Amino acid sequence: MALTMLPGAAPLSTVEITVDHLRSAKGLLQLCLTANEKSFPDCDKDKSAYRLTARAKDGVARFENLPAGQYALAIVHDENGNNKLDTFAGIPKEGIGFSRNPSFSFGPPRFSQVVFVAQGSGTSQRVKIKYYL
């Protein structure tokens, strides 16, 4: 019997991510999905965060087998593939984006601006990447 069929088992979700407004197809997309407001936006201290790396030229990613719930998504267009967000004087040199595409200019948006509900297999997010430099 599948675990998802057991009474009381948490339903699982799939979240499809489409990334728009990439300035190039170079490098990688570094995605971080967290339910922990204190770990947003970089997920470094969240051991239960979900991370994915996808090719920028594909412009898509998929998180599978997630417990249904509320999440926030942060994406870095890691153009040089060095696995970090490069900055100059604190300003991102690479593209960044968030679920629900909030307006932001100085610093990342608040968790409450980007949180969305993942439930079942039909959850999707289309994220517009923003560049400063």
GROMACS .gro file of N, CA and C in nm:
model
  399
    1MET      N    1   0.085  -0.118   0.000
    1MET     CA    2   0.000   0.000   0.000
    1MET      C    3   0.089   0.124   0.000
    2ALA      N    4   0.058   0.220  -0.080
    2ALA     CA    5   0.137   0.342  -0.088
    2ALA      C    6   0.117   0.426   0.037
    3LEU      N    7   0.221   0.492   0.081
    3LEU     CA    8   0.216   0.575   0.200
    3LEU      C    9   0.111   0.685   0.188
    4THR      N   10   0.096   0.740   0.069
    4THR     CA   11   0.000   0.848   0.051
    4THR      C   12  -0.144   0.799   0.063
    5MET      N   13  -0.166   0.670   0.064
    5MET     CA   14  -0.301   0.615   0.075
    5MET      C   15  -0.338   0.590   0.221
    6LEU      N   16  -0.242   0.596   0.313
    6LEU     CA   17  -0.270   0.570   0.452
    6LEU      C   18  -0.348   0.685   0.514
    7PRO      N   19  -0.442   0.654   0.602
    7PRO     CA   20  -0.515   0.762   0.670
    7PRO      C   21  -0.417   0.849   0.748
    8GLY      N   22  -0.435   0.979   0.740
    8GLY     CA   23  -0.350   1.072   0.813
    8GLY      C   24  -0.219   1.106   0.745
    9ALA      N   25  -0.185   1.036   0.636
    9ALA     CA   26  -0.061   1.069   0.565
    9ALA      C   27  -0.078   1.203   0.494
   10ALA      N   28   0.027   1.284   0.500
   10ALA     CA   29   0.021   1.416   0.436
   10ALA      C   30   0.019   1.399   0.285
   11PRO      N   31  -0.070   1.472   0.216
   11PRO     CA   32  -0.071   1.464   0.070
   11PRO      C   33   0.056   1.526   0.014
   12LEU      N   34   0.100   1.474  -0.099
   12LEU     CA   35   0.222   1.525  -0.162
   12LEU      C   36   0.186   1.616  -0.278
   13SER      N   37   0.276   1.710  -0.305
   13SER     CA   38   0.253   1.810  -0.409
   13SER      C   39   0.370   1.816  -0.504
   14THR      N   40   0.341   1.867  -0.623
   14THR     CA   41   0.442   1.899  -0.723
   14THR      C   42   0.428   2.046  -0.758
   15VAL      N   43   0.540   2.117  -0.764
   15VAL     CA   44   0.538   2.259  -0.800
   15VAL      C   45   0.622   2.277  -0.926
   16GLU      N   46   0.556   2.322  -1.033
   16GLU     CA   47   0.623   2.349  -1.161
   16GLU      C   48   0.668   2.496  -1.162
   17ILE      N   49   0.794   2.519  -1.194
   17ILE     CA   50   0.849   2.654  -1.197
   17ILE      C   51   0.889   2.687  -1.340
   18THR      N   52   0.841   2.800  -1.389
   18THR     CA   53   0.883   2.853  -1.518
   18THR      C   54   0.950   2.987  -1.491
   19VAL      N   55   1.068   3.007  -1.550
   19VAL     CA   56   1.146   3.128  -1.525
   19VAL      C   57   1.147   3.213  -1.651
   20ASP      N   58   1.107   3.339  -1.635
   20ASP     CA   59   1.099   3.435  -1.746
   20ASP      C   60   1.200   3.548  -1.727
   21HIS      N   61   1.226   3.617  -1.836
   21HIS     CA   62   1.310   3.738  -1.840
   21HIS      C   63   1.457   3.712  -1.806
   22LEU      N   64   1.507   3.593  -1.840
   22LEU     CA   65   1.650   3.567  -1.825
   22LEU      C   66   1.724   3.648  -1.931
   23ARG      N   67   1.832   3.714  -1.892
   23ARG     CA   68   1.905   3.794  -1.991
   23ARG      C   69   1.999   3.709  -2.076
   24SER      N   70   2.023   3.586  -2.033
   24SER     CA   71   2.103   3.495  -2.113
   24SER      C   72   2.066   3.352  -2.076
   25ALA      N   73   2.108   3.258  -2.159
   25ALA     CA   74   2.084   3.116  -2.132
   25ALA      C   75   2.207   3.053  -2.066
   26LYS      N   76   2.302   3.136  -2.025
   26LYS     CA   77   2.424   3.086  -1.961
   26LYS      C   78   2.399   3.047  -1.816
   27GLY      N   79   2.476   2.951  -1.770
   27GLY     CA   80   2.479   2.919  -1.629
   27GLY      C   81   2.363   2.836  -1.579
   28LEU      N   82   2.335   2.858  -1.450
   28LEU     CA   83   2.240   2.774  -1.378
   28LEU      C   84   2.133   2.858  -1.309
   29LEU      N   85   2.025   2.792  -1.278
   29LEU     CA   86   1.923   2.850  -1.191
   29LEU      C   87   1.935   2.778  -1.057
   30GLN      N   88   1.957   2.855  -0.952
   30GLN     CA   89   1.964   2.800  -0.817
   30GLN      C   90   1.831   2.833  -0.749
   31LEU      N   91   1.754   2.731  -0.715
   31LEU     CA   92   1.622   2.750  -0.657
   31LEU      C   93   1.619   2.702  -0.513
   32CYS      N   94   1.550   2.778  -0.429
   32CYS     CA   95   1.536   2.745  -0.288
   32CYS      C   96   1.390   2.761  -0.250
   33LEU      N   97   1.332   2.657  -0.195
   33LEU     CA   98   1.192   2.657  -0.154
   33LEU      C   99   1.188   2.630  -0.004
   34THR      N  100   1.128   2.721   0.072
   34THR     CA  101   1.125   2.705   0.217
   34THR      C  102   0.987   2.738   0.273
   35ALA      N  103   0.953   2.671   0.381
   35ALA     CA  104   0.831   2.701   0.455
   35ALA      C  105   0.864   2.781   0.580
   36ASN      N  106   0.992   2.806   0.602
   36ASN     CA  107   1.041   2.873   0.723
   36ASN      C  108   1.069   3.020   0.695
   37GLU      N  109   0.988   3.108   0.748
   37GLU     CA  110   1.003   3.252   0.725
   37GLU      C  111   1.141   3.303   0.766
   38LYS      N  112   1.197   3.248   0.873
   38LYS     CA  113   1.327   3.295   0.923
   38LYS      C  114   1.442   3.255   0.831
   39SER      N  115   1.421   3.158   0.745
   39SER     CA  116   1.525   3.112   0.654
   39SER      C  117   1.515   3.175   0.515
   40PHE      N  118   1.415   3.256   0.493
   40PHE     CA  119   1.396   3.319   0.364
   40PHE      C  120   1.483   3.443   0.354
   41PRO      N  121   1.552   3.470   0.242
   41PRO     CA  122   1.539   3.406   0.113
   41PRO      C  123   1.646   3.304   0.078
   42ASP      N  124   1.750   3.286   0.161
   42ASP     CA  125   1.861   3.202   0.115
   42ASP      C  126   1.858   3.057   0.163
   43CYS      N  127   1.776   3.023   0.258
   43CYS     CA  128   1.758   2.886   0.305
   43CYS      C  129   1.881   2.825   0.372
   44ASP      N  130   1.986   2.901   0.393
   44ASP     CA  131   2.110   2.844   0.446
   44ASP      C  132   2.092   2.772   0.580
   45LYS      N  133   2.009   2.825   0.665
   45LYS     CA  134   1.994   2.766   0.798
   45LYS      C  135   1.870   2.676   0.810
   46ASP      N  136   1.807   2.647   0.700
   46ASP     CA  137   1.686   2.565   0.699
   46ASP      C  138   1.719   2.426   0.648
   47LYS      N  139   1.736   2.332   0.739
   47LYS     CA  140   1.769   2.194   0.699
   47LYS      C  141   1.654   2.126   0.624
   48SER      N  142   1.533   2.178   0.639
   48SER     CA  143   1.419   2.117   0.571
   48SER      C  144   1.383   2.189   0.441
   49ALA      N  145   1.465   2.287   0.399
   49ALA     CA  146   1.440   2.357   0.272
   49ALA      C  147   1.466   2.262   0.156
   50TYR      N  148   1.401   2.292   0.045
   50TYR     CA  149   1.420   2.214  -0.077
   50TYR      C  150   1.502   2.299  -0.173
   51ARG      N  151   1.606   2.239  -0.231
   51ARG     CA  152   1.692   2.310  -0.325
   51ARG      C  153   1.699   2.233  -0.455
   52LEU      N  154   1.705   2.309  -0.563
   52LEU     CA  155   1.722   2.250  -0.696
   52LEU      C  156   1.819   2.335  -0.775
   53THR      N  157   1.888   2.272  -0.866
   53THR     CA  158   1.971   2.342  -0.963
   53THR      C  159   1.922   2.297  -1.100
   54ALA      N  160   1.897   2.393  -1.188
   54ALA     CA  161   1.851   2.364  -1.323
   54ALA      C  162   1.934   2.444  -1.421
   55ARG      N  163   1.939   2.401  -1.545
   55ARG     CA  164   2.010   2.475  -1.647
   55ARG      C  165   1.929   2.598  -1.686
   56ALA      N  166   1.997   2.712  -1.692
   56ALA     CA  167   1.927   2.836  -1.728
   56ALA      C  168   1.865   2.825  -1.867
   57LYS      N  169   1.932   2.757  -1.958
   57LYS     CA  170   1.879   2.748  -2.094
   57LYS      C  171   1.747   2.674  -2.100
   58ASP      N  172   1.717   2.590  -1.999
   58ASP     CA  173   1.589   2.520  -1.995
   58ASP      C  174   1.478   2.611  -1.942
   59GLY      N  175   1.510   2.696  -1.847
   59GLY     CA  176   1.413   2.790  -1.792
   59GLY      C  177   1.298   2.728  -1.715
   60VAL      N  178   1.312   2.604  -1.675
   60VAL     CA  179   1.207   2.535  -1.599
   60VAL      C  180   1.270   2.447  -1.491
   61ALA      N  181   1.192   2.422  -1.388
   61ALA     CA  182   1.233   2.331  -1.281
   61ALA      C  183   1.108   2.273  -1.218
   62ARG      N  184   1.123   2.165  -1.145
   62ARG     CA  185   1.009   2.100  -1.081
   62ARG      C  186   1.050   2.046  -0.944
   63PHE      N  187   0.974   2.086  -0.843
   63PHE     CA  188   0.988   2.028  -0.710
   63PHE      C  189   0.881   1.920  -0.699
   64GLU      N  190   0.922   1.798  -0.662
   64GLU     CA  191   0.828   1.687  -0.653
   64GLU      C  192   0.825   1.630  -0.512
   65ASN      N  193   0.714   1.564  -0.480
   65ASN     CA  194   0.697   1.496  -0.352
   65ASN      C  195   0.711   1.589  -0.232
   66LEU      N  196   0.657   1.709  -0.244
   66LEU     CA  197   0.656   1.804  -0.134
   66LEU      C  198   0.534   1.782  -0.046
   67PRO      N  199   0.548   1.793   0.084
   67PRO     CA  200   0.428   1.795   0.167
   67PRO      C  201   0.345   1.917   0.129
   68ALA      N  202   0.216   1.902   0.121
   68ALA     CA  203   0.130   2.017   0.092
   68ALA      C  204   0.150   2.122   0.201
   69GLY      N  205   0.149   2.248   0.161
   69GLY     CA  206   0.167   2.354   0.260
   69GLY      C  207   0.203   2.485   0.195
   70GLN      N  208   0.244   2.580   0.278
   70GLN     CA  209   0.283   2.713   0.231
   70GLN      C  210   0.435   2.720   0.216
   71TYR      N  211   0.478   2.778   0.103
   71TYR     CA  212   0.620   2.789   0.073
   71TYR      C  213   0.652   2.925   0.012
   72ALA      N  214   0.779   2.960   0.020
   72ALA     CA  215   0.832   3.078  -0.049
   72ALA      C  216   0.947   3.031  -0.136
   73LEU      N  217   0.955   3.084  -0.256
   73LEU     CA  218   1.057   3.044  -0.354
   73LEU      C  219   1.149   3.161  -0.385
   74ALA      N  220   1.279   3.136  -0.382
   74ALA     CA  221   1.379   3.233  -0.425
   74ALA      C  222   1.464   3.168  -0.532
   75ILE      N  223   1.496   3.245  -0.637
   75ILE     CA  224   1.576   3.193  -0.749
   75ILE      C  225   1.691   3.289  -0.776
   76VAL      N  226   1.809   3.233  -0.801
   76VAL     CA  227   1.925   3.309  -0.846
   76VAL      C  228   1.963   3.257  -0.984
   77HIS      N  229   1.980   3.350  -1.079
   77HIS     CA  230   2.035   3.312  -1.209
   77HIS      C  231   2.186   3.319  -1.196
   78ASP      N  232   2.246   3.206  -1.164
   78ASP     CA  233   2.391   3.194  -1.142
   78ASP      C  234   2.459   3.182  -1.278
   79GLU      N  235   2.478   3.296  -1.342
   79GLU     CA  236   2.528   3.297  -1.480
   79GLU      C  237   2.666   3.235  -1.496
   80ASN      N  238   2.752   3.251  -1.396
   80ASN     CA  239   2.888   3.196  -1.409
   80ASN      C  240   2.902   3.059  -1.344
   81GLY      N  241   2.795   3.005  -1.288
   81GLY     CA  242   2.798   2.869  -1.234
   81GLY      C  243   2.886   2.848  -1.114
   82ASN      N  244   2.908   2.953  -1.033
   82ASN     CA  245   2.995   2.937  -0.916
   82ASN      C  246   2.917   2.905  -0.788
   83ASN      N  247   2.789   2.875  -0.801
   83ASN     CA  248   2.703   2.833  -0.690
   83ASN      C  249   2.684   2.938  -0.581
   84LYS      N  250   2.688   3.066  -0.620
   84LYS     CA  251   2.658   3.173  -0.525
   84LYS      C  252   2.607   3.295  -0.601
   85LEU      N  253   2.541   3.384  -0.528
   85LEU     CA  254   2.494   3.509  -0.586
   85LEU      C  255   2.609   3.609  -0.579
   86ASP      N  256   2.659   3.647  -0.694
   86ASP     CA  257   2.768   3.745  -0.698
   86ASP      C  258   2.709   3.885  -0.681
   87THR      N  259   2.780   3.966  -0.601
   87THR     CA  260   2.735   4.103  -0.575
   87THR      C  261   2.849   4.202  -0.594
   88PHE      N  262   2.813   4.328  -0.610
   88PHE     CA  263   2.909   4.438  -0.613
   88PHE      C  264   2.854   4.546  -0.520
   89ALA      N  265   2.926   4.576  -0.414
   89ALA     CA  266   2.882   4.674  -0.314
   89ALA      C  267   2.743   4.639  -0.261
   90GLY      N  268   2.717   4.508  -0.244
   90GLY     CA  269   2.590   4.462  -0.191
   90GLY      C  270   2.477   4.454  -0.292
   91ILE      N  271   2.503   4.491  -0.416
   91ILE     CA  272   2.402   4.487  -0.522
   91ILE      C  273   2.423   4.360  -0.604
   92PRO      N  274   2.317   4.281  -0.624
   92PRO     CA  275   2.333   4.158  -0.703
   92PRO      C  276   2.381   4.187  -0.845
   93LYS      N  277   2.485   4.113  -0.887
   93LYS     CA  278   2.533   4.122  -1.025
   93LYS      C  279   2.463   4.019  -1.113
   94GLU      N  280   2.396   3.922  -1.049
   94GLU     CA  281   2.324   3.819  -1.122
   94GLU      C  282   2.175   3.836  -1.091
   95GLY      N  283   2.092   3.775  -1.174
   95GLY     CA  284   1.949   3.790  -1.160
   95GLY      C  285   1.891   3.718  -1.041
   96ILE      N  286   1.784   3.776  -0.985
   96ILE     CA  287   1.712   3.714  -0.874
   96ILE      C  288   1.562   3.723  -0.900
   97GLY      N  289   1.488   3.631  -0.843
   97GLY     CA  290   1.343   3.632  -0.857
   97GLY      C  291   1.278   3.556  -0.744
   98PHE      N  292   1.148   3.581  -0.726
   98PHE     CA  293   1.075   3.523  -0.614
   98PHE      C  294   0.936   3.479  -0.659
   99SER      N  295   0.880   3.384  -0.588
   99SER     CA  296   0.743   3.342  -0.615
   99SER      C  297   0.650   3.462  -0.601
  100ARG      N  298   0.545   3.461  -0.677
  100ARG     CA  299   0.442   3.565  -0.680
  100ARG      C  300   0.493   3.700  -0.734
  101ASN      N  301   0.618   3.707  -0.778
  101ASN     CA  302   0.674   3.826  -0.845
  101ASN      C  303   0.642   3.958  -0.774
  102PRO      N  304   0.683   3.971  -0.648
  102PRO     CA  305   0.653   4.095  -0.576
  102PRO      C  306   0.741   4.210  -0.625
  103SER      N  307   0.697   4.331  -0.599
  103SER     CA  308   0.780   4.448  -0.625
  103SER      C  309   0.883   4.457  -0.513
  104PHE      N  310   1.007   4.479  -0.548
  104PHE     CA  311   1.112   4.499  -0.448
  104PHE      C  312   1.225   4.576  -0.514
  105SER      N  313   1.296   4.654  -0.434
  105SER     CA  314   1.408   4.727  -0.491
  105SER      C  315   1.529   4.726  -0.399
  106PHE      N  316   1.511   4.749  -0.272
  106PHE     CA  317   1.623   4.747  -0.178
  106PHE      C  318   1.605   4.631  -0.083
  107GLY      N  319   1.682   4.526  -0.104
  107GLY     CA  320   1.670   4.407  -0.023
  107GLY      C  321   1.559   4.316  -0.075
  108PRO      N  322   1.557   4.194  -0.025
  108PRO     CA  323   1.457   4.098  -0.071
  108PRO      C  324   1.317   4.133  -0.021
  109PRO      N  325   1.214   4.082  -0.086
  109PRO     CA  326   1.078   4.104  -0.039
  109PRO      C  327   1.055   4.028   0.093
  110ARG      N  328   0.949   4.062   0.161
  110ARG     CA  329   0.911   3.991   0.283
  110ARG      C  330   0.853   3.854   0.246
  111PHE      N  331   0.867   3.762   0.337
  111PHE     CA  332   0.813   3.627   0.321
  111PHE      C  333   0.665   3.632   0.286
  112SER      N  334   0.591   3.719   0.355
  112SER     CA  335   0.446   3.729   0.333
  112SER      C  336   0.411   3.773   0.191
  113GLN      N  337   0.505   3.839   0.122
  113GLN     CA  338   0.481   3.885  -0.015
  113GLN      C  339   0.497   3.773  -0.117
  114VAL      N  340   0.566   3.668  -0.081
  114VAL     CA  341   0.600   3.563  -0.178
  114VAL      C  342   0.541   3.426  -0.147
  115VAL      N  343   0.484   3.409  -0.030
  115VAL     CA  344   0.434   3.278   0.011
  115VAL      C  345   0.316   3.236  -0.078
  116PHE      N  346   0.314   3.107  -0.110
  116PHE     CA  347   0.207   3.049  -0.191
  116PHE      C  348   0.176   2.910  -0.136
  117VAL      N  349   0.062   2.856  -0.176
  117VAL     CA  350   0.020   2.724  -0.128
  117VAL      C  351   0.050   2.619  -0.235
  118ALA      N  352   0.121   2.516  -0.194
  118ALA     CA  353   0.147   2.399  -0.281
  118ALA      C  354   0.049   2.291  -0.239
  119GLN      N  355  -0.034   2.249  -0.333
  119GLN     CA  356  -0.135   2.149  -0.301
  119GLN      C  357  -0.163   2.067  -0.427
  120GLY      N  358  -0.130   1.941  -0.422
  120GLY     CA  359  -0.156   1.853  -0.535
  120GLY      C  360  -0.055   1.872  -0.647
  121SER      N  361  -0.095   1.828  -0.767
  121SER     CA  362  -0.002   1.830  -0.880
  121SER      C  363  -0.018   1.951  -0.971
  122GLY      N  364  -0.114   2.036  -0.945
  122GLY     CA  365  -0.139   2.148  -1.035
  122GLY      C  366  -0.079   2.281  -0.992
  123THR      N  367   0.012   2.279  -0.895
  123THR     CA  368   0.069   2.404  -0.846
  123THR      C  369   0.181   2.450  -0.939
  124SER      N  370   0.178   2.577  -0.975
  124SER     CA  371   0.285   2.630  -1.061
  124SER      C  372   0.316   2.774  -1.021
  125GLN      N  373   0.436   2.815  -1.055
  125GLN     CA  374   0.481   2.952  -1.033
  125GLN      C  375   0.557   2.995  -1.158
  126ARG      N  376   0.527   3.114  -1.208
  126ARG     CA  377   0.601   3.174  -1.318
  126ARG      C  378   0.676   3.292  -1.257
  127VAL      N  379   0.809   3.285  -1.258
  127VAL     CA  380   0.892   3.383  -1.189
  127VAL      C  381   0.967   3.468  -1.290
  128LYS      N  382   0.957   3.599  -1.274
  128LYS     CA  383   1.030   3.695  -1.357
  128LYS      C  384   1.160   3.729  -1.286
  129ILE      N  385   1.271   3.709  -1.356
  129ILE     CA  386   1.402   3.738  -1.299
  129ILE      C  387   1.432   3.887  -1.318
  130LYS      N  388   1.489   3.947  -1.215
  130LYS     CA  389   1.522   4.090  -1.215
  130LYS      C  390   1.673   4.106  -1.202
  131TYR      N  391   1.727   4.199  -1.281
  131TYR     CA  392   1.871   4.228  -1.279
  131TYR      C  393   1.892   4.373  -1.238
  132TYR      N  394   1.995   4.396  -1.159
  132TYR     CA  395   2.029   4.531  -1.114
  132TYR      C  396   2.152   4.586  -1.185
  133LEU      N  397   2.248   4.500  -1.214
  133LEU     CA  398   2.372   4.541  -1.280
  133LEU      C  399   2.391   4.466  -1.410
   0.00000   0.00000   0.00000
